[in-house]
Coordinates of C-alpha atoms in Angstrom, one line a residue:
Chain Y
M56 CA 0.0 -0.2 -0.2
H57 CA 2.8 2.3 0.8
A58 CA 4.3 1.8 -2.3
L59 CA 1.1 2.7 -4.1
I60 CA 0.7 5.6 -2.6
Q61 CA 4.0 6.7 -3.1
A62 CA 3.9 5.9 -6.6
I63 CA 0.7 7.9 -7.0
I64 CA 2.4 10.8 -5.8
L65 CA 5.5 10.7 -7.9
G66 CA 2.9 10.2 -10.7
I67 CA 0.7 13.3 -9.9
L68 CA 4.1 15.6 -9.6
T69 CA 5.6 14.1 -12.7
G70 CA 2.3 14.5 -14.6
G71 CA 2.2 18.2 -13.8
V72 CA 5.2 18.8 -15.7
Y73 CA 3.7 16.8 -19.0
A74 CA 0.8 18.6 -18.6
L75 CA 2.4 22.0 -19.1
M76 CA 4.3 20.8 -22.3
A77 CA 1.1 19.0 -23.6
S78 CA -1.0 22.1 -23.2
G79 CA 1.1 24.0 -25.6
Q80 CA 1.0 21.0 -28.0
T81 CA -2.6 20.8 -27.9
L82 CA -2.8 24.8 -27.9
I83 CA -0.7 24.5 -31.5
F84 CA -3.0 21.8 -33.0
G85 CA -6.4 23.7 -31.7
I86 CA -5.0 27.0 -33.7
M87 CA -3.5 25.9 -36.5
K88 CA -4.4 21.9 -37.0
V89 CA -0.9 21.5 -36.9
V90 CA 0.6 18.2 -35.2
N91 CA 3.7 19.8 -33.8
L92 CA 6.5 16.8 -33.6
A93 CA 9.0 19.1 -32.5
Q94 CA 7.6 20.0 -29.1
G95 CA 9.4 17.2 -27.3
A96 CA 12.9 18.8 -29.3
L97 CA 11.7 22.2 -27.7
V98 CA 11.6 20.9 -24.2
V99 CA 15.2 19.2 -24.8
L100 CA 16.4 22.7 -26.2
G101 CA 15.1 24.0 -23.0
A102 CA 16.7 21.7 -21.0
Y103 CA 19.9 22.2 -22.7
L104 CA 19.6 26.1 -22.4
T105 CA 19.1 25.7 -18.8
Y106 CA 21.9 23.4 -18.6
T107 CA 24.2 25.9 -20.2
L108 CA 23.1 29.1 -18.2
F109 CA 23.3 26.6 -15.1
T110 CA 27.4 25.2 -16.1
T111 CA 28.6 28.3 -17.4
L112 CA 27.0 31.5 -15.6
G113 CA 25.4 29.5 -12.6
I114 CA 22.1 30.5 -13.1
D115 CA 19.5 28.3 -10.6
P116 CA 17.7 26.1 -13.1
F117 CA 14.3 27.6 -11.8
V118 CA 15.5 31.2 -12.3
S119 CA 16.3 30.4 -15.7
I120 CA 12.9 29.7 -16.8
L121 CA 12.6 33.3 -16.8
I122 CA 15.1 33.7 -19.6
T123 CA 14.3 30.1 -21.4
T124 CA 10.5 30.9 -21.6
P125 CA 10.6 34.1 -23.4
L126 CA 13.5 33.2 -25.7
L127 CA 11.8 30.0 -27.0
F128 CA 8.5 32.1 -27.2
L129 CA 10.3 34.2 -29.8
V130 CA 12.1 31.3 -31.4
G131 CA 8.3 29.7 -31.9
I132 CA 7.1 32.8 -33.6
G133 CA 10.2 32.7 -35.7
L134 CA 9.9 28.8 -36.5
Q135 CA 6.1 29.8 -37.7
W136 CA 6.6 32.7 -39.5
A137 CA 9.6 30.9 -41.5
L138 CA 8.3 27.6 -41.8
L139 CA 4.8 26.9 -41.3
R140 CA 3.1 30.2 -42.6
P141 CA 4.4 29.8 -46.1
L142 CA 2.6 26.5 -46.6
H143 CA -0.8 26.6 -48.3
G144 CA -3.3 24.5 -49.8
E145 CA -5.4 21.1 -49.2
D146 CA -1.9 19.6 -48.2
V147 CA -1.2 21.7 -45.1
A148 CA -2.1 19.3 -42.6
Q149 CA 0.5 16.6 -43.9
L150 CA 3.1 19.2 -45.1
S151 CA 3.1 20.5 -41.6
L152 CA 3.9 17.2 -40.0
L153 CA 6.7 17.1 -42.3
V154 CA 7.7 20.2 -41.3
T155 CA 7.7 20.1 -37.7
F156 CA 9.7 16.9 -37.8
A157 CA 12.0 18.4 -39.8
I158 CA 12.4 21.0 -37.1
A159 CA 12.9 18.3 -34.6
L160 CA 15.8 16.7 -36.4
A161 CA 17.3 20.1 -37.0
I162 CA 17.0 21.1 -33.3
E163 CA 18.5 17.5 -32.6
G164 CA 21.4 18.0 -35.2
A165 CA 22.0 21.4 -33.6
L166 CA 22.2 19.9 -30.1
S167 CA 24.2 16.8 -30.8
F168 CA 26.8 19.0 -32.8
A169 CA 27.0 21.3 -29.8
Y170 CA 27.0 19.0 -26.8
G171 CA 27.5 15.4 -28.2
A172 CA 25.0 12.4 -27.6
T173 CA 26.1 11.8 -23.7
L174 CA 23.6 11.6 -21.6
T175 CA 23.5 14.7 -18.9
N176 CA 21.3 16.6 -16.3
V177 CA 21.1 19.7 -14.7
Q178 CA 22.2 19.0 -10.6
P179 CA 21.8 22.1 -8.3
T180 CA 22.9 21.3 -5.0
Y181 CA 19.2 20.6 -3.7
A182 CA 18.4 18.1 -6.5
N183 CA 18.4 15.1 -4.4
Y184 CA 16.8 17.2 -1.4
S185 CA 13.5 15.7 -0.3
W186 CA 10.8 15.9 2.2
T187 CA 9.0 13.1 4.2
V188 CA 5.6 14.0 5.0
F189 CA 3.5 10.8 6.8
G190 CA 6.4 8.8 5.7
Y191 CA 6.1 9.6 1.9
Q192 CA 8.9 11.1 0.5
I193 CA 8.4 14.1 -1.6
S194 CA 11.4 15.5 -3.8
L195 CA 12.0 19.3 -3.9
V196 CA 12.6 19.4 -7.2
R197 CA 9.5 17.6 -8.4
F198 CA 7.3 19.3 -6.1
V199 CA 8.5 23.0 -7.1
A200 CA 8.5 21.8 -10.3
F201 CA 4.8 20.9 -10.0
L202 CA 3.7 23.7 -8.5
L203 CA 5.8 26.0 -11.3
S204 CA 3.7 23.9 -14.2
I205 CA 0.2 24.7 -12.3
V206 CA 1.2 28.4 -11.9
M207 CA 2.3 28.4 -15.9
L208 CA -0.9 26.6 -16.7
G209 CA -2.9 29.3 -14.8
V210 CA -1.0 32.1 -16.6
L211 CA -1.9 30.3 -19.8
Y212 CA -5.8 29.9 -19.0
F213 CA -5.8 33.6 -18.0
I214 CA -4.4 34.7 -21.2
L215 CA -6.3 32.6 -23.2
Q216 CA -9.7 33.5 -21.1
R217 CA -9.2 37.1 -20.3
T218 CA -7.1 38.9 -23.0
K219 CA -8.0 40.1 -26.2
F220 CA -5.3 37.8 -27.7
G221 CA -6.9 34.6 -25.9
R222 CA -10.3 35.8 -27.2
S223 CA -8.8 35.8 -30.8
V224 CA -7.2 32.4 -30.2
R225 CA -10.5 30.9 -28.7
A226 CA -12.2 32.4 -31.7
T227 CA -9.6 31.1 -34.4
V228 CA -10.0 27.4 -32.8
Q229 CA -14.0 27.3 -32.8
N230 CA -14.7 28.8 -36.3
P231 CA -11.6 30.3 -38.2
M232 CA -13.3 31.6 -41.1
S233 CA -15.7 33.7 -38.8
A234 CA -13.0 34.8 -36.7
Q235 CA -11.3 36.0 -40.1
L236 CA -14.3 37.9 -41.2
L237 CA -14.6 39.6 -37.6
G238 CA -11.0 41.0 -38.3
V239 CA -8.9 38.3 -36.5
N240 CA -5.5 38.0 -38.1
A241 CA -5.3 34.4 -38.7
N242 CA -1.5 34.6 -39.1
R243 CA -0.8 36.6 -36.0
V244 CA -2.8 34.4 -33.7
S245 CA -1.0 31.2 -35.3
A246 CA 2.3 32.8 -35.1
L247 CA 1.9 33.8 -31.4
G248 CA 0.2 30.6 -30.5
F249 CA 3.2 28.6 -31.7
G250 CA 5.2 30.8 -29.8
L251 CA 3.2 30.1 -26.4
G252 CA 3.4 26.6 -27.4
A253 CA 7.2 26.8 -27.4
A254 CA 7.2 28.9 -24.5
T255 CA 5.4 25.8 -22.3
A256 CA 8.4 23.7 -23.8
A257 CA 10.8 25.7 -22.6
A258 CA 9.4 26.1 -19.0
A259 CA 8.9 22.3 -18.9
G260 CA 12.3 21.7 -20.3
S261 CA 14.4 23.6 -17.2
V262 CA 12.3 21.3 -15.0
F263 CA 12.7 18.6 -17.1
G264 CA 16.3 18.5 -17.1
M265 CA 16.3 18.5 -13.4
L266 CA 14.6 15.3 -13.3
N267 CA 15.7 13.0 -16.0
S268 CA 19.0 12.4 -17.4
F269 CA 18.8 13.6 -21.3
N270 CA 20.6 13.9 -24.5
P271 CA 19.7 15.0 -28.0
G272 CA 18.0 12.2 -29.2
S273 CA 15.6 12.1 -25.8
H274 CA 13.0 14.2 -27.6
Y275 CA 11.5 10.8 -29.6
D276 CA 10.8 9.1 -26.2
L277 CA 9.1 12.6 -25.1
I278 CA 7.4 13.1 -28.3
S279 CA 5.5 9.8 -28.3
R280 CA 4.4 10.3 -24.6
L281 CA 3.5 13.9 -25.6
L282 CA 1.3 12.6 -28.4
T283 CA -0.5 9.7 -26.3
I284 CA -1.2 12.6 -23.5
V285 CA -3.1 15.1 -26.3
V286 CA -4.9 12.2 -28.1
L287 CA -6.1 10.6 -25.1
G288 CA -7.4 14.4 -23.7
G289 CA -8.8 15.1 -27.0
L290 CA -6.8 17.2 -29.6
G291 CA -7.0 21.1 -29.2
S292 CA -8.4 20.6 -25.3
I293 CA -6.2 22.1 -22.9
G294 CA -8.2 20.8 -19.9
G295 CA -8.3 17.6 -21.4
S296 CA -4.5 17.4 -21.9
V297 CA -4.2 18.3 -18.4
V298 CA -6.3 15.5 -16.9
A299 CA -4.7 12.8 -19.4
A300 CA -1.1 14.1 -18.5
L301 CA -2.3 13.6 -14.7
I302 CA -3.7 10.2 -15.7
M303 CA -0.6 9.2 -17.7
G304 CA 1.9 10.2 -15.1
V305 CA -0.2 8.2 -12.4
A306 CA -0.3 5.2 -14.7
S307 CA 3.1 5.1 -15.8
S308 CA 4.3 5.6 -12.3
L309 CA 2.1 2.4 -11.1
V310 CA 3.2 0.4 -13.6
S311 CA 6.9 1.2 -13.1
A312 CA 6.6 0.3 -9.3
L313 CA 4.2 -2.5 -9.4
A314 CA 5.8 -4.1 -12.4
S315 CA 9.2 -2.7 -13.9
P316 CA 10.2 0.5 -15.1
I317 CA 10.8 -0.9 -18.2
W318 CA 7.2 -1.7 -18.7
S319 CA 6.4 2.3 -18.0
D320 CA 7.1 3.4 -21.6
F321 CA 5.1 0.9 -22.7
T322 CA 2.2 2.2 -20.6
F323 CA 1.7 5.1 -22.9
F324 CA 1.9 3.3 -26.4
I325 CA -0.9 0.6 -24.9
V326 CA -3.1 3.6 -23.8
L327 CA -2.4 5.1 -27.5
L328 CA -3.5 2.1 -29.1
L329 CA -6.5 1.7 -26.5
V330 CA -7.9 5.2 -27.2
L331 CA -7.5 5.2 -31.0
L332 CA -9.2 2.0 -31.3
L333 CA -12.0 2.6 -28.7
R334 CA -12.3 6.8 -28.3
P335 CA -10.3 8.2 -31.2
R336 CA -11.6 11.8 -30.0
G337 CA -10.2 11.1 -26.7
L338 CA -11.6 12.1 -23.4
F339 CA -12.6 15.8 -23.9
G340 CA -12.2 16.2 -27.8
A341 CA -14.8 18.1 -29.5
K342 CA -16.8 15.8 -32.1
T343 CA -15.5 18.2 -34.9
R344 CA -14.0 21.7 -33.8
G345 CA -11.8 22.2 -30.7
A346 CA -13.8 23.0 -27.6
L347 CA -11.4 25.7 -26.2
Chain F
M254 CA -38.4 51.9 -50.6
A255 CA -37.2 54.9 -48.6
A256 CA -34.1 54.4 -50.9
K257 CA -36.3 55.5 -54.0
N258 CA -37.6 58.7 -53.2
S259 CA -34.4 60.3 -53.5
T260 CA -31.6 59.8 -56.1
P261 CA -30.2 56.9 -54.7
E262 CA -26.4 57.1 -53.5
L263 CA -24.7 54.1 -54.8
I264 CA -23.0 52.6 -51.7
L265 CA -21.8 49.2 -53.7
Q266 CA -20.9 49.0 -57.4
I267 CA -19.7 45.3 -58.6
S268 CA -18.5 45.7 -62.1
E269 CA -17.3 43.0 -64.3
V270 CA -16.0 40.9 -61.1
T271 CA -14.5 37.5 -62.2
A272 CA -13.3 35.7 -59.5
G273 CA -12.8 31.4 -58.7
Y274 CA -10.8 28.8 -56.9
G275 CA -8.2 26.9 -58.3
A276 CA -8.3 26.9 -62.3
G277 CA -12.2 27.2 -62.6
L278 CA -13.9 30.5 -62.7
I279 CA -17.3 30.7 -60.9
L280 CA -18.1 34.7 -61.3
K281 CA -17.4 35.7 -65.0
G282 CA -18.5 39.2 -65.0
V283 CA -20.6 40.4 -62.3
N284 CA -22.4 43.7 -62.4
L285 CA -24.2 45.0 -59.5
D286 CA -25.1 48.3 -58.2
V287 CA -26.5 48.5 -54.7
A288 CA -28.2 52.0 -53.3
R289 CA -27.8 53.0 -50.0
G290 CA -30.5 51.8 -47.7
E291 CA -32.2 49.2 -50.0
I292 CA -32.2 45.6 -49.3
I293 CA -31.4 43.6 -52.6
C294 CA -31.9 40.0 -52.8
L295 CA -29.6 37.7 -55.0
I296 CA -31.4 34.5 -56.1
G297 CA -30.2 31.9 -58.5
P298 CA -29.8 28.2 -58.8
N299 CA -27.2 26.5 -56.6
G300 CA -23.4 26.9 -58.0
A301 CA -24.5 30.2 -59.9
G302 CA -22.3 32.0 -57.6
K303 CA -24.3 34.1 -55.0
S304 CA -22.0 33.0 -52.2
T305 CA -19.1 33.9 -54.1
V306 CA -20.4 37.3 -54.7
L307 CA -20.4 37.9 -51.0
K308 CA -16.9 36.6 -50.7
T309 CA -15.3 38.9 -53.1
V310 CA -17.1 41.9 -51.3
S311 CA -16.1 40.9 -48.0
G312 CA -12.6 40.0 -48.7
L313 CA -12.7 36.3 -48.3
L314 CA -12.2 35.9 -52.2
R315 CA -10.1 38.3 -54.1
P316 CA -11.8 39.1 -57.6
R317 CA -9.4 37.9 -60.6
S318 CA -10.5 40.8 -62.6
G319 CA -13.2 43.8 -62.3
A320 CA -13.6 46.1 -59.3
V321 CA -15.9 45.8 -56.3
M322 CA -16.3 49.9 -55.4
F323 CA -17.8 50.6 -51.6
R324 CA -18.5 54.3 -51.5
G325 CA -16.7 55.2 -54.4
E326 CA -13.6 53.4 -53.1
N327 CA -12.1 50.1 -55.0
I328 CA -11.9 47.8 -52.4
S329 CA -10.8 44.8 -54.2
A330 CA -7.2 44.2 -52.7
L331 CA -8.2 45.0 -49.4
T332 CA -8.3 42.5 -46.7
S333 CA -11.3 41.5 -44.4
R334 CA -10.5 43.4 -41.6
E335 CA -9.8 46.5 -43.8
R336 CA -13.2 46.5 -45.5
L337 CA -14.7 45.5 -41.9
S338 CA -13.4 49.2 -40.6
R339 CA -14.9 50.4 -43.7
G340 CA -18.2 49.2 -42.4
V341 CA -18.6 46.2 -44.7
V342 CA -19.9 43.2 -42.5
H343 CA -20.3 39.3 -43.6
V344 CA -22.6 36.9 -42.1
P345 CA -21.6 33.6 -44.0
Q346 CA -24.1 30.8 -44.4
D347 CA -23.2 28.3 -41.9
R348 CA -23.3 28.4 -38.4
S349 CA -21.0 31.0 -37.7
L350 CA -20.9 31.8 -33.9
F351 CA -18.2 30.5 -31.6
P352 CA -20.0 27.5 -29.9
A353 CA -18.2 27.2 -26.8
M354 CA -18.4 31.0 -26.1
T355 CA -21.0 32.6 -24.3
V356 CA -23.8 34.7 -26.3
W357 CA -22.3 37.9 -24.8
E358 CA -18.8 37.2 -25.8
N359 CA -20.0 36.1 -29.2
V360 CA -21.5 39.5 -29.3
A361 CA -18.6 41.6 -28.3
M362 CA -16.6 39.7 -30.8
G363 CA -18.5 41.6 -33.2
A364 CA -16.4 44.5 -32.2
F365 CA -13.3 42.7 -31.9
I366 CA -11.4 45.3 -34.4
L367 CA -12.7 48.1 -31.7
S368 CA -10.1 49.6 -29.1
D369 CA -12.9 51.8 -27.3
Q370 CA -14.1 49.6 -24.8
A371 CA -16.9 52.6 -23.7
L372 CA -18.2 52.3 -27.2
L373 CA -17.9 48.4 -27.4
R374 CA -20.0 48.7 -24.3
R375 CA -22.7 51.2 -25.4
R376 CA -23.0 48.9 -28.8
L377 CA -23.7 46.0 -26.7
A378 CA -26.4 47.8 -25.0
E379 CA -28.0 49.4 -27.9
V380 CA -27.7 45.6 -29.9
A381 CA -29.0 43.7 -27.0
E382 CA -32.3 46.2 -27.0
L383 CA -32.6 45.1 -30.8
F384 CA -31.9 41.3 -30.2
P385 CA -33.5 40.6 -26.5
I386 CA -32.0 37.1 -26.6
V387 CA -29.0 38.7 -26.2
A388 CA -29.5 40.0 -22.8
K389 CA -32.1 36.9 -22.3
R390 CA -29.4 33.9 -22.8
R391 CA -26.0 36.0 -22.2
S392 CA -24.2 33.3 -20.4
A393 CA -25.7 30.7 -22.5
S394 CA -22.8 28.9 -24.6
A395 CA -23.7 29.8 -28.3
G396 CA -23.6 26.4 -29.2
S397 CA -26.7 25.4 -26.8
L398 CA -29.0 27.5 -28.8
S399 CA -31.6 26.4 -31.2
G400 CA -30.9 27.2 -35.1
G401 CA -33.1 30.6 -34.8
E402 CA -31.8 31.7 -31.8
Q403 CA -28.5 31.4 -33.3
K404 CA -29.3 33.4 -36.4
Q405 CA -30.7 36.2 -34.0
V406 CA -27.4 36.4 -32.1
E407 CA -25.4 36.4 -35.6
L408 CA -27.5 39.4 -36.7
A409 CA -26.8 41.0 -33.4
R410 CA -23.1 40.5 -33.7
S411 CA -22.9 41.8 -37.2
L412 CA -24.4 45.1 -36.1
M413 CA -21.5 45.5 -33.4
L414 CA -19.6 47.7 -35.6
D415 CA -22.6 49.6 -37.1
P416 CA -22.0 49.0 -40.5
A417 CA -23.2 50.7 -43.9
L418 CA -23.4 47.4 -45.6
I419 CA -24.5 43.8 -44.6
L420 CA -23.9 40.8 -46.2
L421 CA -26.3 38.3 -45.5
D422 CA -25.7 34.5 -47.0
E423 CA -28.7 32.3 -46.8
P424 CA -30.2 33.4 -43.3
S425 CA -33.1 31.3 -43.3
I426 CA -31.5 27.7 -44.2
G427 CA -32.6 25.2 -42.0
L428 CA -34.5 27.2 -39.7
D429 CA -38.1 26.2 -39.2
P430 CA -41.3 28.7 -40.3
R431 CA -41.5 30.7 -37.4
A432 CA -37.7 31.2 -36.9
R433 CA -37.6 32.2 -40.5
S434 CA -40.1 34.7 -40.4
S435 CA -38.8 36.5 -37.4
V436 CA -35.3 36.5 -39.3
F437 CA -36.9 38.3 -42.0
A438 CA -38.6 40.5 -39.7
S439 CA -34.9 41.5 -38.6
I440 CA -34.0 42.0 -41.9
S441 CA -36.4 44.4 -42.6
K442 CA -35.6 46.4 -39.4
L443 CA -31.7 46.5 -40.5
A444 CA -32.5 48.5 -43.8
E445 CA -35.3 50.5 -41.7
D446 CA -32.4 51.8 -39.5
G447 CA -30.3 53.2 -43.3
R448 CA -28.4 49.9 -43.7
T449 CA -27.9 48.4 -46.9
V450 CA -28.3 44.6 -47.1
L451 CA -27.2 42.2 -49.7
L452 CA -29.0 39.1 -49.2
V453 CA -28.3 35.7 -50.6
E454 CA -31.9 33.5 -50.3
Q455 CA -32.4 29.7 -51.9
N456 CA -35.7 30.6 -50.4
A457 CA -36.5 33.1 -53.3
R458 CA -40.1 33.6 -52.4
S459 CA -39.5 35.3 -48.9
G460 CA -36.1 36.8 -50.5
L461 CA -38.0 38.7 -52.8
A462 CA -40.9 39.5 -50.6
V463 CA -38.7 41.4 -48.1
A464 CA -36.5 42.8 -50.8
H465 CA -36.4 46.2 -52.5
R466 CA -34.7 45.0 -55.4
A467 CA -33.7 41.6 -56.6
A468 CA -31.0 40.1 -59.0
V469 CA -31.0 36.8 -60.7
L470 CA -27.4 35.1 -61.1
E471 CA -27.1 32.5 -63.6
A472 CA -23.6 30.7 -64.3
G473 CA -21.7 33.6 -63.0
V474 CA -23.3 36.6 -64.5
V475 CA -26.3 38.7 -63.5
A476 CA -29.1 37.6 -65.7
L477 CA -32.0 39.8 -64.6
T478 CA -32.6 42.5 -62.2
G479 CA -35.5 44.2 -61.1
T480 CA -37.8 45.1 -57.8
G481 CA -38.5 42.2 -55.7
Q482 CA -42.2 42.6 -56.8
E483 CA -41.2 42.6 -60.3
L484 CA -39.7 39.3 -60.5
L485 CA -42.2 37.8 -58.3
N486 CA -44.7 38.6 -60.8
D487 CA -42.1 37.6 -63.7
P488 CA -43.4 34.4 -65.2
E489 CA -40.0 33.0 -66.1
V490 CA -38.9 33.4 -62.6
A491 CA -41.7 32.0 -61.2
R492 CA -41.3 28.9 -63.4
L493 CA -37.5 28.5 -62.6
Y494 CA -37.1 29.6 -59.0
L495 CA -40.3 30.2 -57.1
G496 CA -41.5 26.7 -58.0
A497 CA -38.0 25.6 -57.1
S498 CA -38.5 26.9 -53.6
A499 CA -41.4 24.5 -53.1
R500 CA -38.8 22.0 -52.8
G501 CA -36.5 24.0 -50.8
P502 CA -37.1 22.0 -47.6
A503 CA -35.7 19.1 -48.9
E504 CA -32.7 20.8 -50.6
T505 CA -32.2 22.2 -47.2
L506 CA -32.0 18.8 -45.9
A507 CA -29.7 17.3 -48.3
K508 CA -27.5 20.4 -47.8
S509 CA -27.1 19.9 -44.1
V510 CA -26.5 16.2 -44.3

């Protein structure tokens, strides 16, 4: 029983970070109908930036979020403007899949060139600190990472619900033609939306680097987990992706504790397969349009 | 009718407009003059290009050649947003509300390009007075309204910028008779306030009844124009389009499937 509850706690804390990564990915899908295969690579990029800021300038990994997030926000806008915006016609969905995969490979290549393929991680002095609460271990880094993800998701929610930009995003998600007819600039919404998606990857990446050993190829594993989460949550639904991330965090943590860590990754693929077979629109996906 | 008394000021002139998608042309030289304050109805068979005319006026589609003049200015090359700010509003055919937003948010989106919040609130109040549903169901999500209610909210939203020209694409499609007559009543009211309405209507009889003037679009050109009454009494129009409107519900059903 103790091991079970310990695994659930760990799963929820990990799931919160995945929720942040996945919310950005599902936001991008909602706006542009683009499955962003580079989301995992952007997380890894965020982790390496954090690593460099920490090892060369001694900037605390949590503090470096204040640098990496705006930086990747701009990178996201640039990527959308340069590579996705020029795509037109009926094949945009397929073409954008190739383009985002190319972005992922380019980031992986650049990181391999700069850092090599050795596994590394970000180890601040408090990396192994943990509390014991009622006999359960709670790692400081995981706990702060979880809180931070919740705060960032709150900021994202506020932007979407309460700002004019947020209204233009929701309008574009729900009815692109109407949004355009009312004066919403689809290109601007797409660019800023892609920027926001990349920004969530950056914030999550800073944390990811403390929780996991990573190398430039880590994005393959990440993107397959993220795809499972956004499909389970329902493509385009941010709330759905948060719930799905928590479910998958707990599920993989339980499998890892009860069976073996080897089976933990496998959990994601089993769930992905089951969702696609039984409920392709996911837990909270709209039947036709995203319900942001 | 009011527009006929004085010398009519032309608010919209469509001249020799050709437009289409891909290689094909849908509009093959459309000419149409619209006077300020009139309701003008476009009728014609499916595929004649009625909706395409509206799209070239609102900027969803750029004309290949020809000109769209609004208040004497050639707006053919302007974006939808620029045309919107000049007073051209387009209410498209299919459900155009944002289903997961509230009614109030939807109507407010009608003034998305306004930055003056005080003006926005004033317009919201005015529009809510014209369309009671807006205040009554303000917190309901738009997707939960009936088809007729949604159309009222769409019309309300289209007034948020106090437009001079409203383009309505098949506003009665898919509505039951009661909702349909209330939509046409709302359209008459729009023109009474001095606005110009360019209406596309599959239901030719109702469209012609509400319109001051009408034009028949056939194979991408305007084949015939006249007052709504003249076209209602034209035997050829009656044979081709008014008889056809008896099949209306079946076509509507086929379209929505």
